[in-house]
XYZ file of C-alpha atoms in Angstrom:
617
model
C -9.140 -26.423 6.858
C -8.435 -23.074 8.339
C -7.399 -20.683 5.924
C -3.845 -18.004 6.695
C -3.212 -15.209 4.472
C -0.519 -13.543 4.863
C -0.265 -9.801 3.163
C 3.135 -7.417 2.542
C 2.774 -4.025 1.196
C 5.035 -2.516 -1.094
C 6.874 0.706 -0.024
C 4.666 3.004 -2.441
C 6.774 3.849 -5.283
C 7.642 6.903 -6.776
C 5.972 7.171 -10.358
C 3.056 5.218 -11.481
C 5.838 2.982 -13.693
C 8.047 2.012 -11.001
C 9.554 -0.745 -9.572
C 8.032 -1.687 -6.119
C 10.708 -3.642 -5.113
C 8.197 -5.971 -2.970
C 9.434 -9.143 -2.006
C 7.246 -10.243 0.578
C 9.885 -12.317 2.829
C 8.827 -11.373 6.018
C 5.335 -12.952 5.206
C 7.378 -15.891 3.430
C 8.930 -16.250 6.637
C 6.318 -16.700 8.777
C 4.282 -19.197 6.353
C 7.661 -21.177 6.606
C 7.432 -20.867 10.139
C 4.066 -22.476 10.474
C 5.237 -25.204 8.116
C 8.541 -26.391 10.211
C 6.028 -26.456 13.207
C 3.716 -29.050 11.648
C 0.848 -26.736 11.094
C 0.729 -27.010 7.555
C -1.543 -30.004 8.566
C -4.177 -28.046 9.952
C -4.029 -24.433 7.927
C -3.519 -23.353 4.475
C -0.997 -21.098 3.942
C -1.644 -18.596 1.185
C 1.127 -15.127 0.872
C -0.580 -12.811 -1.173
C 1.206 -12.037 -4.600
C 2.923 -8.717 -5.364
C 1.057 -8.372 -8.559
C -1.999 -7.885 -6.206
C -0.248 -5.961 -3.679
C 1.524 -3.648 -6.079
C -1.146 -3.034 -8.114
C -4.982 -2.810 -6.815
C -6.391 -0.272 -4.717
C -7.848 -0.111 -1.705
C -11.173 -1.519 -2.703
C -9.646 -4.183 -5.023
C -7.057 -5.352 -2.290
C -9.710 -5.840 0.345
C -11.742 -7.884 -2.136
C -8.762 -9.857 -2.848
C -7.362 -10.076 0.839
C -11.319 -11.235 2.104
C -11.935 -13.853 -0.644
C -13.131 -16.803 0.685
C -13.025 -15.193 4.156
C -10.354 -16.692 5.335
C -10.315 -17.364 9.485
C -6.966 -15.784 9.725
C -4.996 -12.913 8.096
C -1.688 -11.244 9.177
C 0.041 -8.400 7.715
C 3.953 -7.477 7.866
C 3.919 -3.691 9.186
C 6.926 -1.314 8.087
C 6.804 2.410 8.541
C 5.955 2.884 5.158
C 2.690 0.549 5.501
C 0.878 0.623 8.442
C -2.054 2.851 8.125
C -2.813 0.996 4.774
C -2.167 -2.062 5.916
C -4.687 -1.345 9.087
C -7.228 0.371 6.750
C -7.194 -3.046 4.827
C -7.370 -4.761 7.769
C -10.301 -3.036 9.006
C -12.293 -3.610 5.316
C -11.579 -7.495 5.421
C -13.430 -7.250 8.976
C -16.003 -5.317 7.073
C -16.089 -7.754 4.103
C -15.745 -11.229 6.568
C -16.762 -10.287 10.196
C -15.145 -13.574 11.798
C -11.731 -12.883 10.382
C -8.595 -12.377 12.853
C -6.159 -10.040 12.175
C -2.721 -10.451 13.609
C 0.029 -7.901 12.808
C 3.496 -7.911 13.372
C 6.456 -6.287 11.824
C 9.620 -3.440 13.206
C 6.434 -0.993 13.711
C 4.994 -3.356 16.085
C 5.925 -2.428 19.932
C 4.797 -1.140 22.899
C 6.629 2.162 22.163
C 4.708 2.643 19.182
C 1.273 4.082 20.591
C 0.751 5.794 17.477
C -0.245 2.352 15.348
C -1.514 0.681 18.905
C -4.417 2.929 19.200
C -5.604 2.295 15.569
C -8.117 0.027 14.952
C -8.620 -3.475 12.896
C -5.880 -5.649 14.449
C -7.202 -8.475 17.057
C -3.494 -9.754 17.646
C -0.003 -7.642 17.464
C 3.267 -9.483 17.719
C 6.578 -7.471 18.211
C 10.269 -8.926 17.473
C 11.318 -11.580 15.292
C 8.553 -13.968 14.899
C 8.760 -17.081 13.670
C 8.820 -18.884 16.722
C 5.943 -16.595 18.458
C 3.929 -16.797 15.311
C 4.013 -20.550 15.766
C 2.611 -20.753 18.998
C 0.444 -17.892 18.542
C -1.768 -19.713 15.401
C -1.303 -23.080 17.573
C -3.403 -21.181 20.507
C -5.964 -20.283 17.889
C -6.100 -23.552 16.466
C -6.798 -25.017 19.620
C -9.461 -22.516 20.152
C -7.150 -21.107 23.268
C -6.487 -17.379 23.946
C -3.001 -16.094 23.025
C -2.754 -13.953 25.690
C 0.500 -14.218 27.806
C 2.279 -15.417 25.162
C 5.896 -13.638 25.281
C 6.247 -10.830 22.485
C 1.960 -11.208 22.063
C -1.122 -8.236 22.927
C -4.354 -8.502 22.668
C -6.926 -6.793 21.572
C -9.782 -5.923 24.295
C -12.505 -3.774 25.009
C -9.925 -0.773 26.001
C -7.376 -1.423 23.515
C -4.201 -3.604 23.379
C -3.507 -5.600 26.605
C 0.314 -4.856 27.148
C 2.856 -7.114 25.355
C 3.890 -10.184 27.809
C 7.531 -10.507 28.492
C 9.800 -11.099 25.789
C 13.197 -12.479 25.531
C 15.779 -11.418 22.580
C 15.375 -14.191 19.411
C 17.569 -16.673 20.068
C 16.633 -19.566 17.611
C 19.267 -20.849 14.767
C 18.651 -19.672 11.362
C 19.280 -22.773 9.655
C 15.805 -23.790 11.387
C 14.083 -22.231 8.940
C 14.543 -22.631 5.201
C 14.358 -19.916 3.031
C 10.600 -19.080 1.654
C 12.244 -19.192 -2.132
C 12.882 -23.003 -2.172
C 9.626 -23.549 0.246
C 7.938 -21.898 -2.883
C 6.217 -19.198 -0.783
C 7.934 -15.941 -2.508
C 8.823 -16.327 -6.238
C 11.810 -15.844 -7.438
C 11.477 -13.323 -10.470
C 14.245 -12.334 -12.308
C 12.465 -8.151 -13.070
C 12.819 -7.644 -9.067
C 15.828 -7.806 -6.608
C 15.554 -11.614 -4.559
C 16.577 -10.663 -0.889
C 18.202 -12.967 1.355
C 19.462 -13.199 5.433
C 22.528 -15.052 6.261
C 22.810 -12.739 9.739
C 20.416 -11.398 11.955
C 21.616 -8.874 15.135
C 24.460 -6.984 15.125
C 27.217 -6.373 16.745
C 27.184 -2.481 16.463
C 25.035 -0.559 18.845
C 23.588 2.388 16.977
C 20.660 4.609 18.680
C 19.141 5.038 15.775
C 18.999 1.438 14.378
C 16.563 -0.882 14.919
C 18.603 -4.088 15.160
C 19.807 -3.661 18.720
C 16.352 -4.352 19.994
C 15.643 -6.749 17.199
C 18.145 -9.098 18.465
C 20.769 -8.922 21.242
C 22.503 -12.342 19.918
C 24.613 -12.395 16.472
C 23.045 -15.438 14.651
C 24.564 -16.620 11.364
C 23.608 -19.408 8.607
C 26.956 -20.417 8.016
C 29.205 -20.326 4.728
C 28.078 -23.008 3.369
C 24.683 -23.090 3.587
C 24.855 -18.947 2.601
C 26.480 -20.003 -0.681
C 23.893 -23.079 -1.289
C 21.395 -20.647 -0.747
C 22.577 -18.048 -3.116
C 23.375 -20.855 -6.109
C 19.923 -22.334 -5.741
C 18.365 -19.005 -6.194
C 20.875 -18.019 -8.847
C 19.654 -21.717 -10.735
C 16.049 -20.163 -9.991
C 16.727 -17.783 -12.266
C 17.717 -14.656 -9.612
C 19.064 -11.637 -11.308
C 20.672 -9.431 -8.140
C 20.666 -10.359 -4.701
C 20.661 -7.921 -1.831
C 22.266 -9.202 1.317
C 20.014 -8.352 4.066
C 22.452 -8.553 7.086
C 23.049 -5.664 8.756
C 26.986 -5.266 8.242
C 28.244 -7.644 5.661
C 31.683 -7.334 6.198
C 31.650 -7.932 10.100
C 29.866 -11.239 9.840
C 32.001 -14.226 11.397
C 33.369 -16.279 8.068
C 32.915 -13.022 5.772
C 36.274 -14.121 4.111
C 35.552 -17.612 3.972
C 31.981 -16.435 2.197
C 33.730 -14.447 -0.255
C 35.571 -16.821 -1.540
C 32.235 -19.412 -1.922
C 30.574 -16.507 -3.506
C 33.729 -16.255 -5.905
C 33.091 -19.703 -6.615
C 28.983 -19.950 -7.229
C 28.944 -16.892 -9.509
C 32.092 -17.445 -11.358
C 30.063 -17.027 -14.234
C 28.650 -13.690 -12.724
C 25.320 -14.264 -13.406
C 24.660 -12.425 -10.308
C 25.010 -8.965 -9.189
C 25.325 -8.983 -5.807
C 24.743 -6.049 -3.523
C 24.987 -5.581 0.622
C 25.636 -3.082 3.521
C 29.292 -2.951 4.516
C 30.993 -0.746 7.262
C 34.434 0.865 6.578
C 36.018 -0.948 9.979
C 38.109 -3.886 8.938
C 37.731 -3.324 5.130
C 41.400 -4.286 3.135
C 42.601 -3.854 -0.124
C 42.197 -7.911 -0.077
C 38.667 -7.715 0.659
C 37.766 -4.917 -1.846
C 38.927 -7.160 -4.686
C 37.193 -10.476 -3.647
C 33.899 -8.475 -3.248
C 34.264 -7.326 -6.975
C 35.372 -11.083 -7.678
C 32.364 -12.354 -6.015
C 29.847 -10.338 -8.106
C 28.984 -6.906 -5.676
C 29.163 -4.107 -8.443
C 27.188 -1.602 -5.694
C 27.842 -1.771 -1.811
C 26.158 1.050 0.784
C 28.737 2.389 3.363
C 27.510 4.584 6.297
C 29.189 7.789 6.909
C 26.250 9.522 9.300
C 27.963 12.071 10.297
C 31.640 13.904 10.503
C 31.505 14.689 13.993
C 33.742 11.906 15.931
C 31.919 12.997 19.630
C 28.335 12.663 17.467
C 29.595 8.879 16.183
C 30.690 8.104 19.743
C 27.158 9.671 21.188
C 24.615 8.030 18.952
C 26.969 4.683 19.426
C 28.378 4.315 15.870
C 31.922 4.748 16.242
C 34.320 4.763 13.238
C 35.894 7.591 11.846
C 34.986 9.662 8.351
C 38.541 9.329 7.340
C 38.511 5.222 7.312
C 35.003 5.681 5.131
C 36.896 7.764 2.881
C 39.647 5.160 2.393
C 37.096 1.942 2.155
C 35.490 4.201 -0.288
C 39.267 4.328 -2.493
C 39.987 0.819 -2.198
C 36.295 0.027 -3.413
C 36.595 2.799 -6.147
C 39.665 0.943 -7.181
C 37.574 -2.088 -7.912
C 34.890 -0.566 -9.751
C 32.695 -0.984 -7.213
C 29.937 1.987 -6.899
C 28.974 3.321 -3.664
C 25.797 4.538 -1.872
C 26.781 6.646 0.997
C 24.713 7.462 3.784
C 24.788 11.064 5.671
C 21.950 12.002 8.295
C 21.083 15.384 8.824
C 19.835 15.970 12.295
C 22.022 13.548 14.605
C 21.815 14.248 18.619
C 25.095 16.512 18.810
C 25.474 17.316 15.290
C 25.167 20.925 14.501
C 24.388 22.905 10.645
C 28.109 22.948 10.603
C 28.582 19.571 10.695
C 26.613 18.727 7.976
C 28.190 20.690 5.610
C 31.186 19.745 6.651
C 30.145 16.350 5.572
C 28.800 17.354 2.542
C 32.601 19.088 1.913
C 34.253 15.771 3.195
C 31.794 14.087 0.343
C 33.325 16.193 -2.224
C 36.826 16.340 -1.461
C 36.881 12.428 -1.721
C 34.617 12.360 -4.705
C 31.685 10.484 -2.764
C 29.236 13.806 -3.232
C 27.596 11.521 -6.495
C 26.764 8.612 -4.564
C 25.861 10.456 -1.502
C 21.986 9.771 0.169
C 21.147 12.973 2.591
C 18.224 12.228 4.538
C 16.633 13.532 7.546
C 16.599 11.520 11.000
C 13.870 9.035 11.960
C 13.451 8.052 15.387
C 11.769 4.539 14.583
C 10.392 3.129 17.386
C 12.278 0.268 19.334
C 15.513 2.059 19.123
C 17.499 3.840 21.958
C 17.419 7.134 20.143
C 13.452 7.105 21.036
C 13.818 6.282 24.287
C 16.009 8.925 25.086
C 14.430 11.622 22.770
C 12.822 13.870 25.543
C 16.168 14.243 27.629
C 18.392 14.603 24.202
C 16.166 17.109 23.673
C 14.467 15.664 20.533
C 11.149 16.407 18.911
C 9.963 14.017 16.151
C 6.507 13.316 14.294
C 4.814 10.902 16.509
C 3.442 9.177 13.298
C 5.227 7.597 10.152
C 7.820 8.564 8.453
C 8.731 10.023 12.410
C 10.906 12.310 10.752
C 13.191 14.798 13.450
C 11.145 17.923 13.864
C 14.181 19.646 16.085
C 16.653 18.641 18.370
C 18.969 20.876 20.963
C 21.299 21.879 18.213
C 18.970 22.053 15.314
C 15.594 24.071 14.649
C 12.868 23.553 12.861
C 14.094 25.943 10.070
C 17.531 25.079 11.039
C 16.949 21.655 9.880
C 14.807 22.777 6.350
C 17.576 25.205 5.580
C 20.834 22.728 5.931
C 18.626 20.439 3.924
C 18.668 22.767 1.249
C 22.408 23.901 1.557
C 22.557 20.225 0.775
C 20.806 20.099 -2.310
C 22.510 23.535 -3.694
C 26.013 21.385 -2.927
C 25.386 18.347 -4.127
C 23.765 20.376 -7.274
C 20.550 17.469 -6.740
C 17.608 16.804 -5.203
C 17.767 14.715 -2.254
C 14.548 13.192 -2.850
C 12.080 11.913 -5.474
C 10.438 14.334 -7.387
C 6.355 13.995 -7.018
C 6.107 12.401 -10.784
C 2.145 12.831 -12.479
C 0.835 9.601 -14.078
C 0.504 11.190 -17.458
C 0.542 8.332 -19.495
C -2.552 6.965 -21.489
C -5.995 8.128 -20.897
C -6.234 7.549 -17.250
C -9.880 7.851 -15.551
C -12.176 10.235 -16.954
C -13.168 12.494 -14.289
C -16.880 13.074 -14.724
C -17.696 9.440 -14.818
C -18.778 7.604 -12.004
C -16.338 6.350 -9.970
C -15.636 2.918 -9.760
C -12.610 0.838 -8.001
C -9.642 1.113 -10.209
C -5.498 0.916 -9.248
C -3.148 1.461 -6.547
C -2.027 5.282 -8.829
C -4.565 6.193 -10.929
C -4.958 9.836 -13.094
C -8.005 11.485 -12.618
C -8.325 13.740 -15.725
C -11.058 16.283 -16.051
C -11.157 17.362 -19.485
C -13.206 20.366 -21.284
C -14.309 23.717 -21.056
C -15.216 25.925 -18.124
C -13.340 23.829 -15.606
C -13.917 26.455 -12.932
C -17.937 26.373 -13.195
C -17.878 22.229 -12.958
C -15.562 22.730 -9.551
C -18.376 21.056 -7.641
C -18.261 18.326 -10.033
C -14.389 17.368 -9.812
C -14.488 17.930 -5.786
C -17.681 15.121 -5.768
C -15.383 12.739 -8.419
C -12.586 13.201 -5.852
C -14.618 12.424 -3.149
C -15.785 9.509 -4.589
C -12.412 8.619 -5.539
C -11.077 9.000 -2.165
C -13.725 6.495 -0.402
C -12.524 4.080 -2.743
C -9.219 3.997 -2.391
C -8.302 6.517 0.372
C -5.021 5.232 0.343
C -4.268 5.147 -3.285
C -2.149 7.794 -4.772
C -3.765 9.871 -6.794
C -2.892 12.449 -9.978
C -5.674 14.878 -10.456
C -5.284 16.315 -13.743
C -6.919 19.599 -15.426
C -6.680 19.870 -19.161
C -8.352 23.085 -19.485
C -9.306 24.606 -23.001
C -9.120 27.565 -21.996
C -7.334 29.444 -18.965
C -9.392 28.871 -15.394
C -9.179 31.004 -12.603
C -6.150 29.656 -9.847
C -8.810 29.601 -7.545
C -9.696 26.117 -8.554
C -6.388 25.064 -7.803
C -6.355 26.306 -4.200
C -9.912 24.472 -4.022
C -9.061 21.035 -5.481
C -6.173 20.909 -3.466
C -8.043 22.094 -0.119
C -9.579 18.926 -0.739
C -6.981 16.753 -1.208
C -5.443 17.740 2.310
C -8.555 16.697 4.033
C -7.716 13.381 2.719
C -6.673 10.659 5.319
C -2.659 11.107 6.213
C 0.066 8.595 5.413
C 3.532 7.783 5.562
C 3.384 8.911 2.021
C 1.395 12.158 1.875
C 3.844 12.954 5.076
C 7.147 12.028 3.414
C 7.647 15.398 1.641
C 5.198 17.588 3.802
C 8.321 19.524 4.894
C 8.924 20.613 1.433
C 5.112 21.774 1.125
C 4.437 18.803 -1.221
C 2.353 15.690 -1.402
C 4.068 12.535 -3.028
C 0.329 10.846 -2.319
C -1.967 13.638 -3.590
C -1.210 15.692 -6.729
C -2.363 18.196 -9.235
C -0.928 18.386 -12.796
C -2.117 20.348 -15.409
C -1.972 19.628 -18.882
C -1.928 21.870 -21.769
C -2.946 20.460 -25.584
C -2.231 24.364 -27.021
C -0.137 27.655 -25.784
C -1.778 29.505 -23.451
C -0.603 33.244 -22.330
C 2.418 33.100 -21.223
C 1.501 35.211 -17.525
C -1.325 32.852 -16.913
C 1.091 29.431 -17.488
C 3.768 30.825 -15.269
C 0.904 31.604 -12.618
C -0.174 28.254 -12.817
C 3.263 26.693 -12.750
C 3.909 28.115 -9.343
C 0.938 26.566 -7.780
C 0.898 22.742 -9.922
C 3.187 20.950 -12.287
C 1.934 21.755 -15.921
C 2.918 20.229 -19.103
C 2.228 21.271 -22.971
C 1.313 18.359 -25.188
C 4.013 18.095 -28.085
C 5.816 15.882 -30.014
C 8.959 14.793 -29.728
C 10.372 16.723 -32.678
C 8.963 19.982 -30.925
C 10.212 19.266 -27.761
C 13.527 18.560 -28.711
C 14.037 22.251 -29.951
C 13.757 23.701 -26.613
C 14.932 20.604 -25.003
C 17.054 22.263 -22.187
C 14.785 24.368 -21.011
C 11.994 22.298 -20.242
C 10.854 22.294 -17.239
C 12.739 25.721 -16.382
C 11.760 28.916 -18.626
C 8.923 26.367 -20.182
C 6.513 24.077 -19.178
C 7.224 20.329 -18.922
C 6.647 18.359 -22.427
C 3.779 16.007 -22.010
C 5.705 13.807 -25.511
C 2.705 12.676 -27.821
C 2.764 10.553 -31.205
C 5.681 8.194 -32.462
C 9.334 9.038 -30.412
C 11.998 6.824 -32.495
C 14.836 5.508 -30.267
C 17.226 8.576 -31.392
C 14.297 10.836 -30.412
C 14.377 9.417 -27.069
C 18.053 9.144 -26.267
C 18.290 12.853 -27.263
C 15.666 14.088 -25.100
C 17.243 11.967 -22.328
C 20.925 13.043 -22.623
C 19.226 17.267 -23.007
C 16.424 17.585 -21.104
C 15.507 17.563 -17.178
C 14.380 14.006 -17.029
C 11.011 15.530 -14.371
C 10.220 17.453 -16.755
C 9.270 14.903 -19.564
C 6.720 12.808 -19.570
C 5.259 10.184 -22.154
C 1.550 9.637 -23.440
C 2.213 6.373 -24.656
C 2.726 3.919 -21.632
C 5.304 1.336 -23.410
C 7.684 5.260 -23.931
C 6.573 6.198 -19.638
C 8.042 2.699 -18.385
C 10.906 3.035 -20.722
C 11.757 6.303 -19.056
C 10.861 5.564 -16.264
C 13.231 2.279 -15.343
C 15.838 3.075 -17.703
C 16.400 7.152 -17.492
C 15.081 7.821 -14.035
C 16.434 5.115 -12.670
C 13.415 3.374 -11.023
C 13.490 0.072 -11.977
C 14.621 -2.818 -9.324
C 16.965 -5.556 -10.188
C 19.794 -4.304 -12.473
């Protein structure tokens, strides 16, 4: 029988100990898909697990993805994906030469030549799939070429073929059962269950995705939503995160509320969803608290009414400020959105937003982010004549538009920060905990974050050494992230800094060594340096402005300088037994960066429950 494997990568998460979040639905989806077309009598299905694709590296994953070469393979591409995702796909070709790889997923279109001109995919599908996906394997099955199919390329000599023809997804939802109860994506109780009730929208925005995604507003109605949600609450689901792309303006959202009232009377759900501040009552705030949604993300975007109207949004900032009141009233928290680097927004207007955050107490739960022009939307399309530059590759973050520079941009980014008294974005966090890899060991393929510690004296004399072990490291897993870490006896000249991390640029790019590049850091590549005894103080600081360095202590030691770890002193790398008191103390004093754990049980602690990265809550 012909084998399908169907493969979702996690977004890559910010410390070693994190929560992925990966729930691999879109792959679910599609395995359904072939099911409810009566192919499930002629392939078997397989969607790879996330405690493969969370946790193996490169070389492990490709193992795992090629075992028993299966005929067919398709990954699920998101911006935050794709060039591991085709590196993988290219080592399963390498590792079984007759496999097919299809790919599919929002980065998947003809206006995305960036991932197009990559290599290792024989078959890309753009738009919503499940139907195309059907025909697609059927065409393969029968040993016929898929070529012509609408929404289908194919690979040739030159590249891609051009996608055929595609009209906007029209099917029912209620086609297609949810992946949960077909069994293909587990329900786990540690990680958020994600469901659709809605796909399309009926808002417009140039930056969004879902206007090309779907022109028609399709809806699994009330009934079957709140079956759905009580059968994966009785599967043991913890939260569930509402998918749809504006909760509140879905036909029946009243008549939903109230069946959500009733399935989790006994609110062993936490509910959470997207909601826009058009339409929102008093009535409604207090049935979405009744229903179970303690968190709900409201988009603000921007201050500037003739920006709103420009990029399509609409809406005003002073009915986000009142939904944000009545929801306040319920207890419900908020997650609001602000993008710096709209078409027609100025500096001005961003700190004006960031002052119309603050007068209405929303400057907490504000997310600041930079514009990405993702490809399918209108923005794109029209990014030349707005006059819009952007990174042709992911995360294809704004470079500079007509009313913002390049430093224009950086610099209202940081006015942000110094506002909102925060950083707007995860702090690169070293995997500190345990032994990790010894550095002057042969190489062999290890995890998805792995520590590369290279231990000893005369650090600077063995530079050839560490570059060879991260060489070797790198051909492994080139699209691992990786903490190299120095733990020096004695002080080293900074050249060897400048030279391990000249090497650790010329590593292959991704979404992930790109995401902070305008800050001058790597979230994919790091150096730490760890320190088991003082060192002179002018040397530390020297060090400190070129790598993260933290002094091994113990908890008792660290908790006398607690407050100003990480600023006047090095972070604490915490060794030996931390009682819980220990550990509350150092988490209501110190900067929470700035310590980090040797023991891995302590690391995940801090980790989910004091930085805040775990998933469901």
């Amino acid at each position: 029988m012909t084998k399908l494997r169907l493969v979702q990568l996690p977004v890559p998460p910010p410390a070693a100990f994190a929560a992925t979040g990966n729930v691999p639905l879109a792959a679910g989806c599609l395995g359904v898909a072939a099911r409810v077309h009566g192919l499930e009598k002629r392939l078997q299905i397989d969607v790879l697990e996330p405690a493969a694709t969370d946790a193996l590296g490169d070389t492990l994953l490709a193992d795992r993805i090629a075992r028993d070469e299966p005929e067919l393979v398709g990954f699920s591409l998101y911006l935050w994906n794709s060039e591991r995702s085709l590196h993988l796909a290219r080592e399963v070709k390498r590792r079984s030469p007759r496999t097919r790889i299809l790919i599919g997923g929002p980065e998947v279109g003809p206006d995305n030549d960036f991932l197009l001109r990559q290599g290792g995919a024989d078959l890309a599908v753009t738009g919503e799939a499940e139907d195309t996906f059907a025909r697609v394997i059927s065409a393969l099955l029968d040993g016929a070429s898929p070529a012509g199919i609408p929404g289908v390329a194919v690979r040739g000599p030159l590249g891609f073929s051009a996608f055929a023809p595609q009209p906007a997804a029209s099917f029912p939802l209620a086609d297609y059962p949810s992946p949960y109860l077909e069994g293909l994506v587990p329900v786990e109780r540690q990680r958020s269950t994600y469901v659709e009730t809605v796909r399309g929208c009926r808002s417009h925005c140039t930056f969004c995705f879902y206007p090309r995604s779907s022109g028609v507003l399709r809806t699994l109605d009330v009934e079957s939503s709140a079956a759905l949600v009580a059968a994966l609450r009785d599967r043991g689901a913890r939260e569930v995160v509402f998918l749809d792309p504006t909760f509140n303006h879905r036909p029946g959202f009243e008549p939903l509320l109230d069946a959500l009232v009733r399935e989790n009377a006994s609110r062993a759900l936490t509910l959470f969803a997207e909601v826009r501040a058009e339409g929102l009552s008093v009535a409604h705030a207090s049935k979405l608290k009744e229903a179970g949604f303690d968190r709900l993300e409201i988009g603000l975007q921007s201050v500037n009414r003739e920006t709103l109207k420009r990029v399509r949004r609409g809406g005003s900032p002073e009915k986000v400020a009142e939904a944000a009141r009545m929801l306040h009233g319920e207890g419900i928290e908020l997650l609001v959105d602000l993008i710096v680097g709209l078409p027609g927004d100025t500096p001005d207007d961003v700190l004006r937003g960031m002052d119309f955050l603050d007068a209405n107490g929303l400057a907490p739960e504000a997310q600041v982010f930079p514009l990405s022009l993702l490809p399918g939307t209108a923005m794109r399309a029209s990014a030349e004549q707005d006059g819009v530059l952007f990174d042709p590759a992911p995360p294809y973050r704004v470079r500079r538009t007509a009313t913002f520079s390049e430093d224009a941009l950086w610099r209202t980014l940081l006015a942000a920060e110094e506002r909102l008294g925060r950083r707007l974005d995860e702090w690169p966090r070293p995997h500190l905990a345990g032994s990790g890899l010894e550095g002057f060991a042969f190489q062999e393929p290890s995890a998805q974050h792995v520590a590369l510690w290279f231990r000893g004296p005369g650090l600077f004399a063995r530079r050839a050494e560490i570059l060879r072990a991260i060489d070797a490291r790198l051909r492994l897993d080139p699209y691992g992230t990786l903490d190299v870490v120095l733990c020096p006896q004695e002080p080293f000249p900074l050249d060897l800094l400048d030279v391990v991390r000249a090497r650790l640029e010329d590593a292959p790019p991704s979404y992930l060594s790109r995401a902070l590049a305008h800050r001058g850091e790597d979230l994919q590549r790091r150096i730490a340096v760890v320190l088991r005894h003082p060192h002179a103080r002018d040397w530390v600081d020297a060090v400190r402005a070129r790598a993260q360095v933290f002094q091994e202590r113990t908890a008792r030691d660290a908790l006398r300088e607690a407050e100003e770890l990480g600023g006047t002193l090095p972070g604490a790398r915490i060794t030996g037994p931390v009682d819980a008191d220990a550990f509350a103390e150092l988490a209501r004093r110190a900067d929470a960066d700035s310590v980090a754990f040797a023991d891995p049980a302590l690391e995940l602690q801090w980790t989910w429950r004091v930085l805040g990265f775990g998933d469901a809550r």
